[in-house]
CSV table of N, CA, C and O in Angstrom, one decimal:
chain,number,residue,atom,x,y,z
A,1,UNK,N,-21.6,-214.0,197.1
A,1,UNK,CA,-21.6,-212.9,198.0
A,1,UNK,C,-20.3,-212.3,198.1
A,1,UNK,O,-20.1,-211.1,198.2
A,2,UNK,N,-19.2,-213.2,198.2
A,2,UNK,CA,-17.8,-212.6,198.4
A,2,UNK,C,-17.4,-211.9,197.1
A,2,UNK,O,-16.8,-210.8,197.2
A,3,UNK,N,-17.8,-212.3,196.0
A,3,UNK,CA,-17.5,-211.6,194.7
A,3,UNK,C,-18.2,-210.3,194.7
A,3,UNK,O,-17.7,-209.3,194.3
A,4,UNK,N,-19.5,-210.3,195.1
A,4,UNK,CA,-20.2,-209.0,195.2
A,4,UNK,C,-19.5,-208.0,196.1
A,4,UNK,O,-19.5,-206.8,195.8
A,5,UNK,N,-19.0,-208.5,197.3
A,5,UNK,CA,-18.3,-207.6,198.2
A,5,UNK,C,-17.1,-207.1,197.5
A,5,UNK,O,-16.8,-205.9,197.7
A,6,UNK,N,-16.4,-208.0,196.8
A,6,UNK,CA,-15.1,-207.5,196.1
A,6,UNK,C,-15.5,-206.5,195.2
A,6,UNK,O,-14.8,-205.4,195.1
A,7,UNK,N,-16.5,-206.6,194.3
A,7,UNK,CA,-16.9,-205.7,193.3
A,7,UNK,C,-17.3,-204.4,193.9
A,7,UNK,O,-17.1,-203.3,193.4
A,8,UNK,N,-18.0,-204.5,195.1
A,8,UNK,CA,-18.5,-203.2,195.8
A,8,UNK,C,-17.3,-202.5,196.3
A,8,UNK,O,-17.3,-201.2,196.2
A,9,UNK,N,-16.3,-203.1,196.8
A,9,UNK,CA,-15.1,-202.5,197.3
A,9,UNK,C,-14.3,-201.9,196.1
A,9,UNK,O,-13.7,-200.7,196.2
A,10,UNK,N,-14.2,-202.6,195.0
A,10,UNK,CA,-13.4,-202.2,193.9
A,10,UNK,C,-14.0,-200.9,193.2
A,10,UNK,O,-13.2,-200.1,192.8
A,11,UNK,N,-15.3,-200.9,193.0
A,11,UNK,CA,-15.9,-199.8,192.2
A,11,UNK,C,-17.2,-199.3,192.7
A,11,UNK,O,-17.9,-198.6,191.9
A,12,UNK,N,-17.6,-199.6,193.9
A,12,UNK,CA,-18.8,-199.1,194.5
A,12,UNK,C,-20.0,-199.5,193.7
A,12,UNK,O,-21.0,-198.8,193.5
A,13,UNK,N,-20.0,-200.6,193.0
A,13,UNK,CA,-21.1,-201.1,192.2
A,13,UNK,C,-21.2,-202.7,192.4
A,13,UNK,O,-20.2,-203.4,192.5
A,14,UNK,N,-22.4,-203.1,192.5
A,14,UNK,CA,-22.7,-204.6,192.5
A,14,UNK,C,-23.5,-204.8,191.2
A,14,UNK,O,-24.6,-204.4,191.1
A,15,UNK,N,-22.8,-205.5,190.3
A,15,UNK,CA,-23.5,-205.7,189.0
A,15,UNK,C,-24.8,-206.5,189.1
A,15,UNK,O,-24.9,-207.4,190.0
A,16,UNK,N,-25.8,-206.1,188.4
A,16,UNK,CA,-27.1,-206.7,188.5
A,16,UNK,C,-27.1,-208.2,188.3
A,16,UNK,O,-27.9,-208.9,188.9
A,17,UNK,N,-26.1,-208.7,187.5
A,17,UNK,CA,-26.1,-210.2,187.2
A,17,UNK,C,-25.8,-211.0,188.5
A,17,UNK,O,-26.1,-212.2,188.6
A,18,UNK,N,-25.2,-210.4,189.5
A,18,UNK,CA,-24.8,-211.2,190.7
A,18,UNK,C,-26.1,-211.5,191.5
A,18,UNK,O,-26.3,-212.7,191.8
A,19,UNK,N,-27.0,-210.6,191.8
A,19,UNK,CA,-28.2,-211.0,192.6
A,19,UNK,C,-29.1,-211.9,191.7
A,19,UNK,O,-29.8,-212.7,192.2
A,20,UNK,N,-29.1,-211.6,190.4
A,20,UNK,CA,-29.9,-212.4,189.5
A,20,UNK,C,-29.4,-213.9,189.5
A,20,UNK,O,-30.1,-214.8,189.6
A,21,UNK,N,-28.1,-214.0,189.5
A,21,UNK,CA,-27.4,-215.4,189.5
A,21,UNK,C,-27.7,-216.0,190.8
A,21,UNK,O,-28.0,-217.3,190.8
A,22,UNK,N,-27.7,-215.3,191.9
A,22,UNK,CA,-28.0,-215.9,193.2
A,22,UNK,C,-29.5,-216.4,193.3
A,22,UNK,O,-29.8,-217.4,193.8
A,23,UNK,N,-30.4,-215.6,192.7
A,23,UNK,CA,-31.8,-215.9,192.6
A,23,UNK,C,-32.0,-217.2,191.8
A,23,UNK,O,-32.8,-218.1,192.2
A,24,UNK,N,-31.4,-217.2,190.6
A,24,UNK,CA,-31.5,-218.4,189.8
A,24,UNK,C,-31.0,-219.7,190.4
A,24,UNK,O,-31.5,-220.7,190.3
A,25,UNK,N,-29.8,-219.4,191.0
A,25,UNK,CA,-29.2,-220.6,191.7
A,25,UNK,C,-30.1,-221.1,192.9
A,25,UNK,O,-30.2,-222.3,193.1
A,26,UNK,N,-30.7,-220.2,193.6
A,26,UNK,CA,-31.7,-220.6,194.6
A,26,UNK,C,-32.8,-221.4,194.1
A,26,UNK,O,-33.1,-222.5,194.5
A,27,UNK,N,-33.4,-221.0,192.9
A,27,UNK,CA,-34.5,-221.7,192.3
A,27,UNK,C,-34.1,-223.1,191.9
A,27,UNK,O,-34.7,-224.1,192.1
A,28,UNK,N,-32.9,-223.1,191.2
A,28,UNK,CA,-32.4,-224.4,190.8
A,28,UNK,C,-32.1,-225.4,191.9
A,28,UNK,O,-32.4,-226.5,191.9
A,29,UNK,N,-31.5,-224.8,193.0
A,29,UNK,CA,-31.2,-225.7,194.2
A,29,UNK,C,-32.5,-226.2,194.9
A,29,UNK,O,-32.6,-227.3,195.3
A,30,UNK,N,-33.4,-225.3,195.0
A,30,UNK,CA,-34.7,-225.7,195.7
A,30,UNK,C,-35.4,-226.7,194.9
A,30,UNK,O,-35.9,-227.7,195.4
A,31,UNK,N,-35.5,-226.5,193.5
A,31,UNK,CA,-36.2,-227.5,192.7
A,31,UNK,C,-35.5,-228.8,192.7
A,31,UNK,O,-36.1,-229.8,192.8
A,32,UNK,N,-34.1,-228.6,192.5
A,32,UNK,CA,-33.3,-229.8,192.6
A,32,UNK,C,-33.4,-230.7,193.8
A,32,UNK,O,-33.3,-231.9,193.8
A,33,UNK,N,-33.6,-230.0,194.9
A,33,UNK,CA,-33.7,-230.6,196.2
A,33,UNK,C,-35.1,-231.2,196.5
A,33,UNK,O,-35.3,-231.8,197.5
A,34,UNK,N,-36.0,-230.9,195.6
A,34,UNK,CA,-37.4,-231.4,195.7
A,34,UNK,C,-38.2,-230.7,196.7
A,34,UNK,O,-39.2,-231.2,197.2
A,35,UNK,N,-37.9,-229.4,196.9
A,35,UNK,CA,-38.7,-228.6,197.8
A,35,UNK,C,-40.2,-228.5,197.3
A,35,UNK,O,-40.4,-228.4,196.1
A,36,UNK,N,-41.1,-228.5,198.2
A,36,UNK,CA,-42.5,-228.2,197.8
A,36,UNK,C,-42.6,-226.8,197.2
A,36,UNK,O,-42.0,-225.9,197.7
A,37,UNK,N,-43.5,-226.6,196.3
A,37,UNK,CA,-43.7,-225.3,195.7
A,37,UNK,C,-44.1,-224.2,196.7
A,37,UNK,O,-43.7,-223.1,196.6
A,38,UNK,N,-44.8,-224.7,197.7
A,38,UNK,CA,-45.3,-223.8,198.8
A,38,UNK,C,-44.0,-223.2,199.6
A,38,UNK,O,-44.0,-222.0,199.9
A,39,UNK,N,-43.1,-224.0,199.8
A,39,UNK,CA,-41.8,-223.5,200.5
A,39,UNK,C,-41.0,-222.6,199.6
A,39,UNK,O,-40.5,-221.5,200.0
A,40,UNK,N,-40.9,-222.9,198.3
A,40,UNK,CA,-40.2,-222.1,197.4
A,40,UNK,C,-41.0,-220.7,197.3
A,40,UNK,O,-40.3,-219.6,197.3
A,41,UNK,N,-42.3,-220.7,197.3
A,41,UNK,CA,-43.1,-219.4,197.1
A,41,UNK,C,-42.9,-218.6,198.4
A,41,UNK,O,-42.8,-217.4,198.3
A,42,UNK,N,-42.8,-219.3,199.6
A,42,UNK,CA,-42.5,-218.5,200.8
A,42,UNK,C,-41.2,-217.8,200.7
A,42,UNK,O,-41.1,-216.6,201.1
A,43,UNK,N,-40.2,-218.5,200.3
A,43,UNK,CA,-38.8,-217.9,200.2
A,43,UNK,C,-38.9,-216.7,199.2
A,43,UNK,O,-38.3,-215.7,199.4
A,44,UNK,N,-39.5,-216.9,198.1
A,44,UNK,CA,-39.7,-215.9,197.1
A,44,UNK,C,-40.4,-214.7,197.6
A,44,UNK,O,-40.0,-213.5,197.4
A,45,UNK,N,-41.4,-214.9,198.4
A,45,UNK,CA,-42.2,-213.8,199.0
A,45,UNK,C,-41.4,-213.0,200.0
A,45,UNK,O,-41.5,-211.8,200.0
A,46,UNK,N,-40.7,-213.8,200.8
A,46,UNK,CA,-39.8,-213.1,201.9
A,46,UNK,C,-38.7,-212.2,201.0
A,46,UNK,O,-38.5,-211.1,201.4
A,47,UNK,N,-38.2,-212.8,200.0
A,47,UNK,CA,-37.2,-212.1,199.2
A,47,UNK,C,-37.8,-210.8,198.6
A,47,UNK,O,-37.2,-209.7,198.6
A,48,UNK,N,-39.0,-211.0,198.1
A,48,UNK,CA,-39.7,-209.8,197.5
A,48,UNK,C,-40.0,-208.8,198.6
A,48,UNK,O,-39.8,-207.6,198.3
A,49,UNK,N,-40.4,-209.2,199.7
A,49,UNK,CA,-40.7,-208.2,200.8
A,49,UNK,C,-39.5,-207.4,201.2
A,49,UNK,O,-39.5,-206.3,201.4
A,50,UNK,N,-38.3,-208.2,201.3
A,50,UNK,CA,-37.1,-207.5,201.7
A,50,UNK,C,-36.7,-206.5,200.5
A,50,UNK,O,-36.2,-205.4,200.8
A,51,UNK,N,-36.9,-207.0,199.3
A,51,UNK,CA,-36.5,-206.1,198.2
A,51,UNK,C,-37.4,-204.8,198.2
A,51,UNK,O,-36.8,-203.7,198.0
A,52,UNK,N,-38.6,-204.9,198.5
A,52,UNK,CA,-39.5,-203.7,198.6
A,52,UNK,C,-39.1,-202.8,199.7
A,52,UNK,O,-38.9,-201.5,199.5
A,53,UNK,N,-38.7,-203.3,200.9
A,53,UNK,CA,-38.3,-202.4,202.0
A,53,UNK,C,-37.0,-201.8,201.6
A,53,UNK,O,-36.7,-200.7,201.8
A,54,UNK,N,-36.0,-202.6,201.1
A,54,UNK,CA,-34.7,-202.1,200.8
A,54,UNK,C,-34.7,-201.1,199.7
A,54,UNK,O,-34.0,-200.1,199.7
A,55,UNK,N,-35.6,-201.4,198.6
A,55,UNK,CA,-35.7,-200.4,197.6
A,55,UNK,C,-36.3,-199.1,198.0
A,55,UNK,O,-35.9,-198.0,197.6
A,56,UNK,N,-37.2,-199.2,199.0
A,56,UNK,CA,-37.8,-197.9,199.6
A,56,UNK,C,-36.6,-197.2,200.3
A,56,UNK,O,-36.5,-196.0,200.2
A,57,UNK,N,-35.8,-197.9,201.1
A,57,UNK,CA,-34.7,-197.2,201.7
A,57,UNK,C,-33.7,-196.6,200.7
A,57,UNK,O,-33.1,-195.5,200.9
A,58,UNK,N,-33.6,-197.3,199.5
A,58,UNK,CA,-32.7,-196.8,198.5
A,58,UNK,C,-33.3,-195.4,198.0
A,58,UNK,O,-32.6,-194.4,197.8
A,59,UNK,N,-34.6,-195.4,197.7
A,59,UNK,CA,-35.2,-194.2,197.1
A,59,UNK,C,-35.2,-193.1,198.1
A,59,UNK,O,-35.3,-191.9,197.8
A,60,UNK,N,-35.1,-193.4,199.4
A,60,UNK,CA,-35.0,-192.4,200.4
A,60,UNK,C,-33.6,-191.9,200.7
A,60,UNK,O,-33.3,-191.1,201.5
A,61,UNK,N,-32.6,-192.5,199.9
A,61,UNK,CA,-31.3,-192.2,200.1
A,61,UNK,C,-30.5,-192.8,201.2
A,61,UNK,O,-29.5,-192.3,201.6
A,62,UNK,N,-31.1,-193.8,201.8
A,62,UNK,CA,-30.5,-194.5,203.0
A,62,UNK,C,-29.8,-195.8,202.8
A,62,UNK,O,-29.2,-196.4,203.7
A,63,UNK,N,-29.8,-196.2,201.5
A,63,UNK,CA,-29.3,-197.6,201.2
A,63,UNK,C,-28.9,-197.6,199.7
A,63,UNK,O,-29.4,-196.8,198.9
A,64,UNK,N,-27.8,-198.4,199.5
A,64,UNK,CA,-27.4,-198.5,198.1
A,64,UNK,C,-28.3,-199.4,197.3
A,64,UNK,O,-28.9,-200.4,197.8
A,65,UNK,N,-28.4,-199.2,196.0
A,65,UNK,CA,-29.3,-199.9,195.1
A,65,UNK,C,-28.8,-201.4,195.0
A,65,UNK,O,-29.6,-202.3,195.1
A,66,UNK,N,-27.5,-201.5,194.8
A,66,UNK,CA,-26.9,-202.9,194.6
A,66,UNK,C,-27.0,-203.6,195.9
A,66,UNK,O,-27.3,-204.8,196.0
A,67,UNK,N,-26.9,-202.9,197.1
A,67,UNK,CA,-27.0,-203.5,198.4
A,67,UNK,C,-28.4,-204.0,198.6
A,67,UNK,O,-28.7,-205.1,199.1
A,68,UNK,N,-29.4,-203.3,198.1
A,68,UNK,CA,-30.8,-203.7,198.2
A,68,UNK,C,-31.1,-205.0,197.5
A,68,UNK,O,-31.7,-205.9,198.0
A,69,UNK,N,-30.6,-205.0,196.2
A,69,UNK,CA,-30.8,-206.2,195.4
A,69,UNK,C,-30.0,-207.4,196.0
A,69,UNK,O,-30.6,-208.6,196.1
A,70,UNK,N,-28.8,-207.2,196.5
A,70,UNK,CA,-28.0,-208.3,197.0
A,70,UNK,C,-28.6,-208.8,198.4
A,70,UNK,O,-28.7,-210.0,198.6
A,71,UNK,N,-29.1,-207.9,199.2
A,71,UNK,CA,-29.8,-208.3,200.4
A,71,UNK,C,-31.0,-209.2,200.1
A,71,UNK,O,-31.2,-210.2,200.8
A,72,UNK,N,-31.8,-208.8,199.2
A,72,UNK,CA,-33.0,-209.6,198.8
A,72,UNK,C,-32.6,-210.9,198.2
A,72,UNK,O,-33.2,-212.0,198.5
A,73,UNK,N,-31.6,-211.0,197.4
A,73,UNK,CA,-31.1,-212.3,196.8
A,73,UNK,C,-30.6,-213.2,197.9
A,73,UNK,O,-30.9,-214.4,197.9
A,74,UNK,N,-29.8,-212.7,198.9
A,74,UNK,CA,-29.4,-213.5,200.0
A,74,UNK,C,-30.6,-213.9,200.9
A,74,UNK,O,-30.6,-215.1,201.4
A,75,UNK,N,-31.6,-213.1,201.0
A,75,UNK,CA,-32.8,-213.5,201.7
A,75,UNK,C,-33.6,-214.7,201.1
A,75,UNK,O,-34.1,-215.5,201.9
A,76,UNK,N,-33.5,-214.9,199.8
A,76,UNK,CA,-34.1,-216.0,199.1
A,76,UNK,C,-33.5,-217.3,199.8
A,76,UNK,O,-34.3,-218.3,200.0
A,77,UNK,N,-32.2,-217.3,200.0
A,77,UNK,CA,-31.6,-218.5,200.6
A,77,UNK,C,-31.8,-218.7,202.1
A,77,UNK,O,-31.9,-219.8,202.5
A,78,UNK,N,-32.1,-217.7,202.8
A,78,UNK,CA,-32.3,-217.7,204.2
A,78,UNK,C,-33.7,-218.1,204.6
A,78,UNK,O,-34.0,-218.8,205.5
A,79,UNK,N,-34.7,-217.4,203.9
A,79,UNK,CA,-36.1,-217.6,204.2
A,79,UNK,C,-36.6,-216.9,205.4
A,79,UNK,O,-35.9,-216.2,206.0
A,80,UNK,N,-37.8,-217.2,205.8
A,80,UNK,CA,-38.5,-216.5,206.9
A,80,UNK,C,-37.8,-217.0,208.2
A,80,UNK,O,-37.6,-216.1,209.1
A,81,UNK,N,-37.5,-218.2,208.4
A,81,UNK,CA,-37.0,-218.7,209.7
A,81,UNK,C,-35.7,-218.0,210.1
A,81,UNK,O,-35.5,-217.7,211.3
A,82,UNK,N,-34.8,-217.7,209.2
A,82,UNK,CA,-33.5,-217.1,209.5
A,82,UNK,C,-33.4,-215.6,209.3
A,82,UNK,O,-32.4,-215.0,209.3
A,83,UNK,N,-34.6,-215.0,208.9
A,83,UNK,CA,-34.5,-213.6,208.4
A,83,UNK,C,-34.0,-212.6,209.4
A,83,UNK,O,-33.2,-211.8,209.2
A,84,UNK,N,-34.5,-212.7,210.6
A,84,UNK,CA,-34.1,-211.8,211.7
A,84,UNK,C,-32.6,-211.9,212.0
A,84,UNK,O,-31.9,-210.9,212.0
A,85,UNK,N,-32.2,-213.1,212.1
A,85,UNK,CA,-30.7,-213.3,212.4
A,85,UNK,C,-29.8,-212.8,211.2
A,85,UNK,O,-28.8,-212.2,211.4
A,86,UNK,N,-30.3,-213.1,210.0
A,86,UNK,CA,-29.6,-212.6,208.8
A,86,UNK,C,-29.5,-211.1,208.7
A,86,UNK,O,-28.4,-210.5,208.6
A,87,UNK,N,-30.6,-210.5,208.9
A,87,UNK,CA,-30.6,-209.0,208.9
A,87,UNK,C,-29.8,-208.4,210.0
A,87,UNK,O,-29.1,-207.4,209.8
A,88,UNK,N,-29.9,-209.0,211.2
A,88,UNK,CA,-29.1,-208.5,212.3
A,88,UNK,C,-27.6,-208.7,212.0
A,88,UNK,O,-26.8,-207.8,212.3
A,89,UNK,N,-27.2,-209.9,211.5
A,89,UNK,CA,-25.8,-210.1,211.2
A,89,UNK,C,-25.3,-209.1,210.0
A,89,UNK,O,-24.2,-208.6,210.2
A,90,UNK,N,-26.1,-208.9,209.0
A,90,UNK,CA,-25.7,-208.0,208.0
A,90,UNK,C,-25.6,-206.6,208.6
A,90,UNK,O,-24.6,-205.9,208.2
A,91,UNK,N,-26.5,-206.1,209.5
A,91,UNK,CA,-26.4,-204.8,210.0
A,91,UNK,C,-25.1,-204.7,210.9
A,91,UNK,O,-24.4,-203.7,210.9
A,92,UNK,N,-24.8,-205.7,211.7
A,92,UNK,CA,-23.6,-205.7,212.6
A,92,UNK,C,-22.4,-205.7,211.8
A,92,UNK,O,-21.5,-204.8,212.0
A,93,UNK,N,-22.3,-206.5,210.8
A,93,UNK,CA,-21.0,-206.6,210.0
A,93,UNK,C,-20.9,-205.3,209.1
A,93,UNK,O,-19.8,-204.7,209.1
A,94,UNK,N,-22.0,-204.9,208.5
A,94,UNK,CA,-21.9,-203.6,207.7
A,94,UNK,C,-21.6,-202.4,208.5
A,94,UNK,O,-20.8,-201.6,208.1
A,95,UNK,N,-22.2,-202.3,209.7
A,95,UNK,CA,-21.9,-201.2,210.6
A,95,UNK,C,-20.5,-201.3,211.1
A,95,UNK,O,-19.9,-200.2,211.2
A,96,UNK,N,-20.0,-202.4,211.4
A,96,UNK,CA,-18.6,-202.6,211.9
A,96,UNK,C,-17.6,-202.1,210.7
A,96,UNK,O,-16.7,-201.4,211.0
A,97,UNK,N,-17.9,-202.6,209.5
A,97,UNK,CA,-17.1,-202.2,208.4
A,97,UNK,C,-17.1,-200.7,208.1
A,97,UNK,O,-16.1,-200.0,207.9
A,98,UNK,N,-18.3,-200.1,208.3
A,98,UNK,CA,-18.4,-198.6,208.1
A,98,UNK,C,-17.6,-197.9,209.2
A,98,UNK,O,-16.9,-196.9,208.9
A,99,UNK,N,-17.7,-198.4,210.4
A,99,UNK,CA,-16.9,-197.8,211.5
A,99,UNK,C,-15.4,-197.9,211.2
A,99,UNK,O,-14.6,-197.0,211.5
A,100,UNK,N,-14.9,-199.1,210.8
A,100,UNK,CA,-13.5,-199.2,210.3
A,100,UNK,C,-13.1,-198.2,209.3
A,100,UNK,O,-12.0,-197.7,209.3
A,101,UNK,N,-13.9,-198.0,208.3
A,101,UNK,CA,-13.6,-197.0,207.2
A,101,UNK,C,-13.6,-195.6,207.8
A,101,UNK,O,-12.6,-194.9,207.5
A,102,UNK,N,-14.5,-195.3,208.6
A,102,UNK,CA,-14.5,-194.0,209.3
A,102,UNK,C,-13.2,-193.8,210.2
A,102,UNK,O,-12.6,-192.8,210.2
A,103,UNK,N,-12.8,-194.8,210.9
A,103,UNK,CA,-11.6,-194.8,211.7
A,103,UNK,C,-10.4,-194.7,210.9
A,103,UNK,O,-9.5,-193.9,211.2
A,104,UNK,N,-10.3,-195.5,209.8
A,104,UNK,CA,-9.2,-195.4,208.9
A,104,UNK,C,-9.1,-194.0,208.2
A,104,UNK,O,-8.0,-193.5,208.0
A,105,UNK,N,-10.2,-193.4,207.9
A,105,UNK,CA,-10.2,-192.0,207.4
A,105,UNK,C,-9.7,-191.0,208.4
A,105,UNK,O,-9.0,-190.0,208.0
A,106,UNK,N,-9.9,-191.2,209.7
A,106,UNK,CA,-9.6,-190.3,210.7
A,106,UNK,C,-8.0,-190.5,211.0
A,106,UNK,O,-7.4,-189.4,211.2
A,107,UNK,N,-7.6,-191.7,211.2
A,107,UNK,CA,-6.2,-191.9,211.7
A,107,UNK,C,-5.3,-192.2,210.6
A,107,UNK,O,-4.1,-192.1,210.7
A,108,UNK,N,-5.8,-192.6,209.4
A,108,UNK,CA,-5.0,-192.9,208.3
A,108,UNK,C,-4.5,-194.3,208.2
A,108,UNK,O,-4.6,-195.0,209.2
A,109,UNK,N,-3.8,-194.6,207.2
A,109,UNK,CA,-3.2,-196.0,207.0
A,109,UNK,C,-1.8,-195.8,206.4
A,109,UNK,O,-1.4,-194.8,205.9
A,110,UNK,N,-1.0,-196.8,206.6
A,110,UNK,CA,0.3,-196.8,206.0
A,110,UNK,C,0.3,-196.5,204.5
A,110,UNK,O,-0.6,-196.8,203.8
A,111,UNK,N,1.4,-195.9,204.0
A,111,UNK,CA,1.5,-195.4,202.6
A,111,UNK,C,1.3,-196.6,201.6
A,111,UNK,O,0.7,-196.5,200.6
A,112,UNK,N,1.8,-197.8,202.0
A,112,UNK,CA,1.6,-198.9,201.0
A,112,UNK,C,0.2,-199.3,200.8
A,112,UNK,O,-0.2,-199.8,199.8
A,113,UNK,N,-0.6,-199.1,201.8
A,113,UNK,CA,-2.1,-199.3,201.6
A,113,UNK,C,-2.8,-198.2,200.9
A,113,UNK,O,-3.6,-198.5,200.0
A,114,UNK,N,-2.4,-197.0,201.1
A,114,UNK,CA,-3.0,-195.9,200.5
A,114,UNK,C,-2.7,-195.9,198.9
A,114,UNK,O,-3.4,-195.3,198.2
A,115,UNK,N,-1.6,-196.6,198.5
A,115,UNK,CA,-1.2,-196.7,197.1
A,115,UNK,C,-2.2,-197.5,196.3
A,115,UNK,O,-2.3,-197.4,195.1
A,116,UNK,N,-2.9,-198.3,197.0
A,116,UNK,CA,-4.0,-199.1,196.3
A,116,UNK,C,-5.2,-198.3,195.9
A,116,UNK,O,-5.7,-197.6,196.8
A,117,UNK,N,-5.6,-198.3,194.7
A,117,UNK,CA,-6.7,-197.5,194.2
A,117,UNK,C,-8.0,-197.6,195.0
A,117,UNK,O,-8.6,-196.6,195.5
A,118,UNK,N,-8.3,-198.9,195.3
A,118,UNK,CA,-9.6,-199.1,196.0
A,118,UNK,C,-9.5,-198.5,197.4
A,118,UNK,O,-10.5,-198.1,198.0
A,119,UNK,N,-8.4,-198.7,198.1
A,119,UNK,CA,-8.2,-198.2,199.4
A,119,UNK,C,-8.2,-196.6,199.4
A,119,UNK,O,-8.9,-196.0,200.2
A,120,UNK,N,-7.6,-196.0,198.5
A,120,UNK,CA,-7.6,-194.5,198.4
A,120,UNK,C,-9.0,-194.0,198.1
A,120,UNK,O,-9.4,-193.0,198.7
A,121,UNK,N,-9.8,-194.7,197.3
A,121,UNK,CA,-11.2,-194.4,197.1
A,121,UNK,C,-12.0,-194.5,198.4
A,121,UNK,O,-12.8,-193.6,198.7
A,122,UNK,N,-11.7,-195.5,199.1
A,122,UNK,CA,-12.5,-195.8,200.4
A,122,UNK,C,-12.1,-194.7,201.4
A,122,UNK,O,-13.0,-194.3,202.2
A,123,UNK,N,-10.9,-194.3,201.4
A,123,UNK,CA,-10.5,-193.3,202.4
A,123,UNK,C,-10.8,-191.8,202.0
A,123,UNK,O,-10.7,-191.0,202.9
A,124,UNK,N,-11.2,-191.6,200.8
A,124,UNK,CA,-11.6,-190.3,200.3
A,124,UNK,C,-12.8,-189.9,201.2
A,124,UNK,O,-13.8,-190.7,201.3
A,125,UNK,N,-12.9,-188.6,201.6
A,125,UNK,CA,-14.0,-188.2,202.5
A,125,UNK,C,-15.4,-188.4,201.8
A,125,UNK,O,-16.4,-188.7,202.4
A,126,UNK,N,-15.4,-188.1,200.5
A,126,UNK,CA,-16.7,-188.3,199.8
A,126,UNK,C,-16.9,-189.7,199.4
A,126,UNK,O,-18.0,-190.1,198.9
A,127,UNK,N,-15.9,-190.6,199.6
A,127,UNK,CA,-16.1,-192.0,199.3
A,127,UNK,C,-16.2,-192.4,197.9
A,127,UNK,O,-16.7,-193.5,197.5
A,128,UNK,N,-15.8,-191.6,197.0
A,128,UNK,CA,-15.9,-191.9,195.5
A,128,UNK,C,-14.5,-191.8,194.9
A,128,UNK,O,-13.7,-191.0,195.1
C-alpha cells in the first residue's frame, strides 16, 4: 500500500500489478493460514462488492481507477467485519490529504519543495 501511494504521488498512476499482487498475497496468506473456504469467499465477495461500487464511482468521474482497484484489494484483507472502519479511515485520510494539497496550492511551499517534480505536479492547479 505504501508503494502504491508513492507511485500515485510520483506519476498519478497505480500500476495494475500492485492490487493484483495484494490480491494474490491475500489468497496465499488465507490458504496458508488454513482459513475455511467460506471465509475466503466472504472476503472475496466483499472485495468484489467494493470494486463494483468504486468502479461505478470511477465511471461517474468521482474516483480514480487505480484508487478503485487498490481500495478493493485492501478490502480483501479487511473483510466484512472491518469494512466500515476501513472505508471511514480511507475517507478521512484521503480527505485530509486533499485538503493539505489544496492548502499548499493556496499558500504555496518553500522553493526547495517546489523544485521537486512530484511536488510541482501536485501544486499545479490542474493536478497534472
